[in-house]
Amino acid sequence: MGNVTSSRKGERFLNLPSKDMMAAIAVTRFGLGARPGEIEAAKADPKGFLAAQIRREGADLPVDGGETSADRFRQMRDFQQQRKMEREQKDGQGDKTTANAQTFKDAQRDLRDKVGADFLARARLATNTDAGFRERWALFWANHFTVSATKQITSVLIGPFEREAIRPHVFDRFENLLVAASTHPAMLTYLDQAQSIGPNSRAAGAAARRSNRRAGLNENLAREILELHTVGVDAGYAQADVTEFARALTGFSIGRDAEDHPGQFLFREAAHEPGSRTVLGRHYGQAGLKQGLSVLSDLAADPRTARHVCGKIARHFVSDAPPPALTERLERRWMETGGDLAKVAQALIESPEAWDPTPAKFKTPYEYTLSTWRLIGAEPSAIERLAPILTGLGQKPFSAPSPKGWAEDAQTWAAPDALIKRMQWAQGFAAAVADRGDPNALAVEALGARLTPAVAKAVSRAETRREAFALLVMSPEFQRR
Amino acid sequence: MNAPLNRRALLGLGASLGIGVTFLGSQAFAAAEGDLARKKLVVVICRGGMDGLSVSPPVGDANYAALRGSIAFKPEDVLKLDDTFGLHPELSAVHALATKGQARIAPAIASPDRARSHFEAQDVLETGASGVYGAETGWLNRTLEALAPVRKVEGLSVGTTAPLILRGKVQAASWSPGKGVDETARLPTLLQDLYKTDPLLGPAFARGLETETMAQQAMTAMAATPAMNMAAASTPSMAGPAPMSATMANDRRNRQGGEAARKLGSTLSGFMIQPAGPQIAAISLDGFDTHAGQSGQIATRLSYLDAVLDGLHTGLGTEWKNTVVIVVTEFGRTARVNGTGGTDHGTASTGLILGGALKPGGIVGDWPGLAQNALFENRDTAPTLDMRALFKGVLAEHMGVDRALLENKVFPDSKTAQPLTGLV
């Protein structure tokens, strides 16, 4: 913590560190690691350097094929039909199988390549951007509203999800972000909402008449919105709240080809559970789509949501155990502004607790490897090279292990094996890139005022440039932020 | 490195299958402890809330078929255990062990947590506490702590991240297949120097280097084991998987996944059969959160589980007689099929207890049945057995953990869960 001083009136306030230190913190803690010259550029006004990155229109969009989730959804549907046909052909006539199997394989590879291209585009944006804070803010929300490639259909929608639902809304009101994420086809497939049907709805009745199959409720999305995206697991809700919320959400689905909004959000009136609902003690008498949206609106405005999410912001940016004063500041700003995320981001920058020079956060593999690329002013060249690295370090692209998203605490990522793997990667990376430039200068570029004498000495005493580079990126200061 | 021990092939395993392995190793021990020092315990954590009614379908329960509807098994389709229970058809290795009295089911086991949140329930399972946030350390780590004065044991997790079950005062090591450390490079030594005042990186990095040395020994031991060569006969290339769902090339991938899972079990046994190898291990399997289209999904996951267990059993060879394996999940799922051919978060699930050290017998704990008034909150299999009772019983009788330490240190606040004795 910066020096704590008492004023004559006895109020305690925090002294901010020097401008040089603040510039290093702005670029390494709030951002994605220093590109050459970046810390220098932030020195004149470190807070202003960050504040200028907040903008209403949201985060930057990765430059890629530009396909929408609707495009991808349609392609996936075509692919699935093709697969079905291929299987039928296989059962029937043998001759046509080879040609069809080849088309099928091509389509499969094509879809897989698109997911890879999405991820690479995002990684390139992160290595090239001069608005590291804005990108980190976007990555925080993408992880908060995790969708993961555990399902084939979801995997092709993750890139579009971030472009369509997350990035445009990260400096918007939280309610808008929550609704955009919760109604996006990626979330609706990932958490099984698209097929959820009210047990007493018209659609359920029709399904029962058509066959003996029971069509009904799936409570996955409702539960995770409560537990992870809004009020948090300790908010005191009961199973009945989960089920009621799931009933309110019935009808939140995705349009089929012949319908309105193919491949996009579609409210299926016929699948909606009739009647009014009670969630967290509030009564919802609205009909249809408005019912689910009203619950989302109330959840967004709930003080427990502010507490839960602001705690996460503080943990993400500052410390695994952030000072309570920081969380309270963010929470206060959230409640004062009705969950205006631009204002909350501003509050984070203004909080003196966030400028504590102690680097408390341990970089995740994504943060770590990208900061290393940034340091040498380069970018990952191909997904075939990037994906194995991140997978080997424990963070397989687009594959968070659960809806909770990637863990962000040091205990998770600083495991013995993880450090060995980082060292092995750093050795290889150093061998590929280090034999040009001055390692001592690079150490200053990387850490600025955060460069400690011990690390500077180790780098200067290294036998080779490669060794110096590996030492720098494996130093405690570089691995933390 | 010869072909069966292809580290690179194993590298992608953890991430692609969602599998991580955790070892606890014992190195030095007093001669009098020799017997106990041969005992082995493996804890398999199935993450995502594994559906117990799929693991051991109670096809003989009068209410089973109606509740399960489209996902119910017919009695003739399961591997029969007794008049009530069968095993999922993918659990053939487990069934073979069961017929020899070396595998039993606990069909209504649960942690004390009732929130139906994956993340809270996994925390409770791994901390061994009576409720969420009841402890910050894992019960396997506290077992190490409790055993330390008696015989020195070490913790080792295979996988890049450290699971909570192993976190705590004892610095647990971790390892996953990789390139190995170049012994001649200066970097490890220089980094140790750079980390010497760092309370997090210093101990972790030192343990990582030690473990690499140990891994070399384990790999050598495995090379000498015929079972390993068999398991590795067709090594899937799992390194560098594309960022794509595992279901993409489902059939082929599933087969490869099964082989990789079997190899994981064998790899683990390669560590455990060393004279000074790890005595206690924990493995994680992901992917059991089956809200929709459950049948195919869980069949794949259970086939992996079966393969891991089979690989372990085969690889351990004669040491199987000294081994107990416990398979648990954070919670079970709803007894009724939901509207999308899956199940939602529930309460009790099925645990598996396996090993050559196991005494033959019937089900472990009581079966509450699936009558409507027997269901927990009219939706889930009701818990009849606290999983801490199972853990405590096995730690006491199999691993020789002192009862007082067990009650005070390893599982404090667990008086309601009396150790389940007589299993070994």
Coordinates of N, CA, C and O in Angstrom, one line a residue, chain A residues 55-151:
Chain A
R55 N -14.6 4.5 -23.3 CA -15.4 5.2 -24.3 C -16.8 4.5 -24.4 O -16.9 3.3 -24.4
R56 N -17.8 5.3 -24.7 CA -19.2 4.8 -24.7 C -19.4 3.7 -25.7 O -20.1 2.7 -25.4
E57 N -18.7 3.8 -26.8 CA -19.0 2.8 -27.9 C -18.5 1.4 -27.6 O -18.7 0.5 -28.4
G58 N -17.7 1.3 -26.5 CA -17.3 0.0 -26.1 C -15.9 -0.3 -26.5 O -15.1 0.5 -26.9
A59 N -15.5 -1.6 -26.4 CA -14.2 -2.1 -26.6 C -14.0 -2.2 -28.1 O -14.9 -2.2 -28.9
D60 N -12.7 -2.4 -28.5 CA -12.4 -2.6 -29.9 C -12.9 -4.0 -30.4 O -13.0 -4.9 -29.6
L61 N -13.1 -4.1 -31.7 CA -13.5 -5.3 -32.3 C -12.3 -6.0 -33.0 O -11.6 -5.3 -33.8
P62 N -12.1 -7.2 -32.7 CA -11.0 -7.9 -33.4 C -11.2 -7.9 -34.9 O -12.4 -8.0 -35.3
V63 N -10.2 -7.8 -35.6 CA -10.3 -7.8 -37.1 C -10.2 -9.2 -37.6 O -9.2 -9.9 -37.6
D64 N -11.4 -9.7 -38.0 CA -11.4 -11.1 -38.6 C -12.4 -11.2 -39.7 O -12.7 -10.2 -40.3
G65 N -13.0 -12.3 -40.0 CA -13.9 -12.5 -41.1 C -15.1 -11.7 -41.0 O -15.8 -11.5 -42.0
G66 N -15.5 -11.2 -39.8 CA -16.7 -10.4 -39.7 C -18.0 -11.1 -39.8 O -19.0 -10.5 -40.0
E67 N -18.0 -12.4 -39.7 CA -19.2 -13.2 -39.7 C -20.0 -13.0 -38.4 O -19.4 -13.0 -37.3
T68 N -21.3 -13.0 -38.6 CA -22.1 -12.8 -37.4 C -22.5 -14.1 -36.8 O -22.3 -15.2 -37.4
S69 N -23.1 -14.1 -35.6 CA -23.5 -15.3 -35.0 C -24.6 -16.0 -35.9 O -24.7 -17.2 -35.9
A70 N -25.4 -15.2 -36.5 CA -26.5 -15.7 -37.4 C -25.8 -16.5 -38.5 O -26.3 -17.6 -38.9
D71 N -24.8 -15.9 -39.1 CA -24.0 -16.6 -40.2 C -23.5 -18.0 -39.7 O -23.7 -19.0 -40.3
R72 N -22.9 -17.9 -38.6 CA -22.3 -19.1 -38.0 C -23.3 -20.2 -37.6 O -23.1 -21.4 -37.9
F73 N -24.4 -19.7 -37.1 CA -25.5 -20.6 -36.7 C -26.0 -21.4 -37.9 O -26.2 -22.6 -37.9
R74 N -26.2 -20.6 -39.0 CA -26.7 -21.2 -40.3 C -25.6 -22.2 -40.8 O -26.0 -23.3 -41.2
Q75 N -24.4 -21.8 -40.8 CA -23.3 -22.7 -41.3 C -23.3 -24.0 -40.5 O -23.2 -25.1 -41.0
M76 N -23.5 -23.8 -39.2 CA -23.4 -25.0 -38.3 C -24.6 -25.9 -38.6 O -24.5 -27.2 -38.6
R77 N -25.8 -25.3 -38.9 CA -27.0 -26.1 -39.2 C -26.8 -26.8 -40.5 O -27.1 -28.0 -40.6
D78 N -26.2 -26.1 -41.5 CA -25.9 -26.8 -42.8 C -25.0 -28.0 -42.5 O -25.2 -29.1 -43.1
F79 N -24.0 -27.7 -41.8 CA -23.0 -28.8 -41.5 C -23.7 -30.0 -40.8 O -23.4 -31.1 -41.2
Q80 N -24.6 -29.7 -39.9 CA -25.2 -30.8 -39.2 C -26.1 -31.6 -40.1 O -26.2 -32.8 -40.1
Q81 N -26.8 -30.9 -41.0 CA -27.6 -31.5 -42.0 C -26.8 -32.4 -42.9 O -27.1 -33.6 -43.3
Q82 N -25.6 -31.9 -43.3 CA -24.7 -32.6 -44.2 C -24.3 -33.9 -43.5 O -24.2 -34.9 -44.1
R83 N -24.0 -33.7 -42.2 CA -23.5 -34.9 -41.5 C -24.6 -36.0 -41.4 O -24.3 -37.1 -41.6
K84 N -25.8 -35.5 -41.2 CA -27.0 -36.4 -41.2 C -27.1 -37.1 -42.5 O -27.3 -38.4 -42.6
M85 N -27.0 -36.3 -43.6 CA -27.1 -36.9 -44.9 C -26.0 -37.9 -45.2 O -26.2 -39.0 -45.7
E86 N -24.8 -37.5 -44.7 CA -23.7 -38.4 -44.9 C -23.9 -39.8 -44.2 O -23.6 -40.8 -44.8
R87 N -24.4 -39.7 -43.1 CA -24.7 -40.9 -42.3 C -25.7 -41.8 -43.0 O -25.6 -43.0 -43.1
E88 N -26.8 -41.1 -43.5 CA -27.8 -41.9 -44.2 C -27.3 -42.5 -45.5 O -27.6 -43.7 -45.8
Q89 N -26.5 -41.7 -46.2 CA -25.8 -42.3 -47.4 C -25.0 -43.5 -47.1 O -25.1 -44.5 -47.8
K90 N -24.3 -43.4 -46.0 CA -23.4 -44.5 -45.6 C -24.3 -45.8 -45.4 O -23.8 -46.9 -45.7
D91 N -25.4 -45.6 -44.7 CA -26.3 -46.7 -44.5 C -26.8 -47.3 -45.8 O -27.0 -48.5 -45.9
G92 N -27.1 -46.4 -46.7 CA -27.7 -46.8 -48.0 C -26.7 -47.2 -49.1 O -26.0 -48.2 -49.0
Q93 N -26.5 -46.2 -50.0 CA -25.6 -46.5 -51.1 C -24.1 -46.3 -50.8 O -23.8 -45.2 -50.3
G94 N -23.3 -47.2 -51.0 CA -21.9 -47.1 -50.7 C -21.1 -46.1 -51.5 O -20.2 -45.5 -51.1
D95 N -21.5 -46.0 -52.8 CA -20.7 -45.3 -53.8 C -20.5 -43.8 -53.5 O -19.4 -43.3 -53.7
K96 N -21.6 -43.2 -53.0 CA -21.5 -41.8 -52.9 C -20.8 -41.3 -51.6 O -20.6 -40.2 -51.4
T97 N -20.5 -42.3 -50.8 CA -20.0 -42.0 -49.5 C -18.7 -41.2 -49.5 O -18.6 -40.2 -48.8
T98 N -17.8 -41.6 -50.4 CA -16.5 -40.9 -50.4 C -16.6 -39.4 -50.6 O -16.0 -38.6 -49.9
A99 N -17.3 -39.1 -51.7 CA -17.4 -37.7 -52.0 C -18.1 -36.9 -50.9 O -17.6 -35.8 -50.5
N100 N -19.1 -37.5 -50.3 CA -19.8 -36.8 -49.2 C -18.9 -36.7 -48.0 O -18.9 -35.7 -47.3
A101 N -18.2 -37.7 -47.7 CA -17.3 -37.7 -46.5 C -16.3 -36.6 -46.7 O -16.0 -35.9 -45.7
Q102 N -15.8 -36.4 -47.9 CA -14.8 -35.4 -48.1 C -15.4 -34.0 -47.9 O -14.8 -33.2 -47.2
T103 N -16.6 -33.8 -48.4 CA -17.3 -32.5 -48.2 C -17.5 -32.3 -46.7 O -17.3 -31.1 -46.2
F104 N -17.9 -33.3 -46.1 CA -18.2 -33.2 -44.7 C -16.9 -32.8 -43.9 O -16.9 -31.9 -43.1
K105 N -15.8 -33.5 -44.3 CA -14.5 -33.2 -43.6 C -14.1 -31.7 -43.9 O -13.6 -31.0 -43.0
D106 N -14.3 -31.3 -45.1 CA -14.0 -29.9 -45.5 C -14.8 -28.9 -44.6 O -14.2 -27.9 -44.1
A107 N -16.1 -29.2 -44.5 CA -16.9 -28.3 -43.8 C -16.5 -28.3 -42.3 O -16.5 -27.2 -41.7
Q108 N -16.2 -29.4 -41.8 CA -15.7 -29.6 -40.4 C -14.5 -28.7 -40.2 O -14.4 -28.0 -39.2
R109 N -13.5 -28.9 -41.1 CA -12.3 -28.2 -41.0 C -12.5 -26.7 -41.1 O -11.9 -25.9 -40.3
D110 N -13.4 -26.3 -42.0 CA -13.7 -24.9 -42.2 C -14.2 -24.3 -40.9 O -13.8 -23.2 -40.5
L111 N -15.1 -25.0 -40.3 CA -15.7 -24.4 -39.0 C -14.7 -24.3 -37.9 O -14.6 -23.4 -37.2
R112 N -13.8 -25.4 -37.9 CA -12.8 -25.4 -36.8 C -11.8 -24.2 -37.1 O -11.4 -23.5 -36.1
D113 N -11.5 -24.0 -38.3 CA -10.6 -22.9 -38.7 C -11.2 -21.5 -38.3 O -10.4 -20.6 -37.9
K114 N -12.5 -21.4 -38.4 CA -13.1 -20.1 -38.0 C -12.9 -19.9 -36.5 O -12.7 -18.7 -36.1
V115 N -13.1 -20.9 -35.7 CA -12.9 -20.7 -34.3 C -11.5 -20.3 -34.0 O -11.2 -19.4 -33.2
G116 N -10.6 -21.0 -34.6 CA -9.2 -20.6 -34.5 C -8.9 -19.2 -34.9 O -8.2 -18.4 -34.2
A117 N -9.5 -18.8 -36.0 CA -9.3 -17.4 -36.6 C -9.8 -16.4 -35.6 O -9.3 -15.3 -35.4
D118 N -11.0 -16.7 -35.0 CA -11.6 -15.8 -34.0 C -10.6 -15.6 -32.9 O -10.4 -14.5 -32.4
F119 N -10.1 -16.7 -32.4 CA -9.2 -16.6 -31.2 C -7.9 -15.8 -31.5 O -7.4 -15.0 -30.8
L120 N -7.4 -16.1 -32.7 CA -6.1 -15.5 -33.1 C -6.4 -14.0 -33.3 O -5.5 -13.1 -32.9
A121 N -7.5 -13.6 -33.9 CA -7.8 -12.2 -34.1 C -7.9 -11.4 -32.8 O -7.4 -10.3 -32.6
R122 N -8.4 -12.1 -31.8 CA -8.5 -11.5 -30.5 C -7.2 -11.4 -29.8 O -6.8 -10.3 -29.2
A123 N -6.3 -12.4 -30.0 CA -5.0 -12.3 -29.4 C -4.1 -11.3 -30.1 O -3.3 -10.6 -29.4
R124 N -4.3 -11.1 -31.4 CA -3.6 -10.1 -32.1 C -4.0 -8.7 -31.6 O -3.2 -7.8 -31.5
L125 N -5.3 -8.5 -31.5 CA -5.8 -7.2 -31.0 C -5.1 -6.9 -29.6 O -4.6 -5.8 -29.4
A126 N -5.1 -7.9 -28.7 CA -4.5 -7.7 -27.4 C -3.0 -7.4 -27.5 O -2.5 -6.7 -26.7
T127 N -2.3 -8.0 -28.5 CA -0.9 -7.7 -28.5 C -0.6 -6.3 -29.2 O 0.4 -5.7 -28.9
N128 N -1.5 -5.9 -30.1 CA -1.2 -4.7 -30.8 C -1.9 -3.4 -30.3 O -1.4 -2.3 -30.6
T129 N -2.9 -3.6 -29.4 CA -3.6 -2.4 -29.0 C -2.8 -1.4 -28.2 O -1.9 -1.8 -27.5
D130 N -3.1 -0.1 -28.4 CA -2.4 0.9 -27.5 C -3.4 1.3 -26.4 O -3.2 2.2 -25.7
A131 N -4.5 0.6 -26.3 CA -5.5 0.8 -25.3 C -5.7 -0.5 -24.5 O -6.7 -1.2 -24.5
G132 N -4.6 -0.8 -23.8 CA -4.5 -2.1 -23.0 C -5.6 -2.2 -21.9 O -6.2 -3.3 -21.7
F133 N -5.9 -1.1 -21.3 CA -6.9 -1.1 -20.3 C -8.3 -1.4 -20.8 O -9.0 -2.2 -20.3
R134 N -8.6 -0.8 -22.0 CA -9.9 -1.1 -22.6 C -10.0 -2.5 -22.9 O -11.1 -3.1 -22.7
E135 N -9.0 -3.1 -23.4 CA -9.0 -4.5 -23.8 C -9.1 -5.4 -22.6 O -9.9 -6.4 -22.5
R136 N -8.4 -5.1 -21.5 CA -8.5 -5.9 -20.3 C -9.9 -5.8 -19.7 O -10.4 -6.8 -19.2
W137 N -10.5 -4.6 -19.8 CA -11.9 -4.4 -19.3 C -12.8 -5.3 -20.1 O -13.7 -6.0 -19.5
A138 N -12.6 -5.4 -21.4 CA -13.4 -6.3 -22.2 C -13.2 -7.8 -21.9 O -14.1 -8.5 -21.8
L139 N -12.0 -8.1 -21.7 CA -11.6 -9.5 -21.3 C -12.3 -9.9 -20.0 O -12.7 -11.0 -19.8
F140 N -12.3 -9.0 -19.1 CA -12.9 -9.2 -17.8 C -14.4 -9.6 -18.0 O -14.8 -10.6 -17.4
W141 N -15.1 -8.9 -18.8 CA -16.5 -9.1 -19.0 C -16.7 -10.4 -19.8 O -17.7 -11.1 -19.6
A142 N -15.9 -10.6 -20.7 CA -16.0 -11.9 -21.5 C -15.9 -13.1 -20.6 O -16.6 -14.1 -20.7
N143 N -15.0 -13.0 -19.6 CA -14.8 -14.1 -18.7 C -15.9 -14.1 -17.6 O -16.3 -15.2 -17.2
H144 N -16.5 -12.9 -17.3 CA -17.6 -12.9 -16.4 C -18.8 -13.6 -17.0 O -19.5 -14.4 -16.4
F145 N -19.0 -13.3 -18.3 CA -20.1 -14.0 -19.0 C -19.5 -15.1 -19.9 O -19.6 -15.1 -21.1
T146 N -18.9 -16.1 -19.2 CA -18.2 -17.1 -19.9 C -19.2 -17.9 -20.8 O -20.2 -18.4 -20.4
V147 N -18.8 -18.1 -22.1 CA -19.3 -19.2 -22.9 C -18.0 -20.0 -23.3 O -17.0 -19.4 -23.6
S148 N -18.1 -21.3 -23.3 CA -17.0 -22.1 -23.5 C -17.2 -23.1 -24.6 O -18.3 -23.5 -24.9
A149 N -16.1 -23.5 -25.3 CA -16.2 -24.4 -26.5 C -16.5 -25.8 -26.1 O -16.0 -26.7 -26.8
T150 N -17.2 -26.0 -25.0 CA -17.5 -27.4 -24.7 C -18.5 -28.0 -25.6 O -18.7 -29.2 -25.6
K151 N -19.3 -27.2 -26.3 CA -20.2 -27.7 -27.3 C -19.8 -27.2 -28.6 O -19.5 -26.0 -28.8

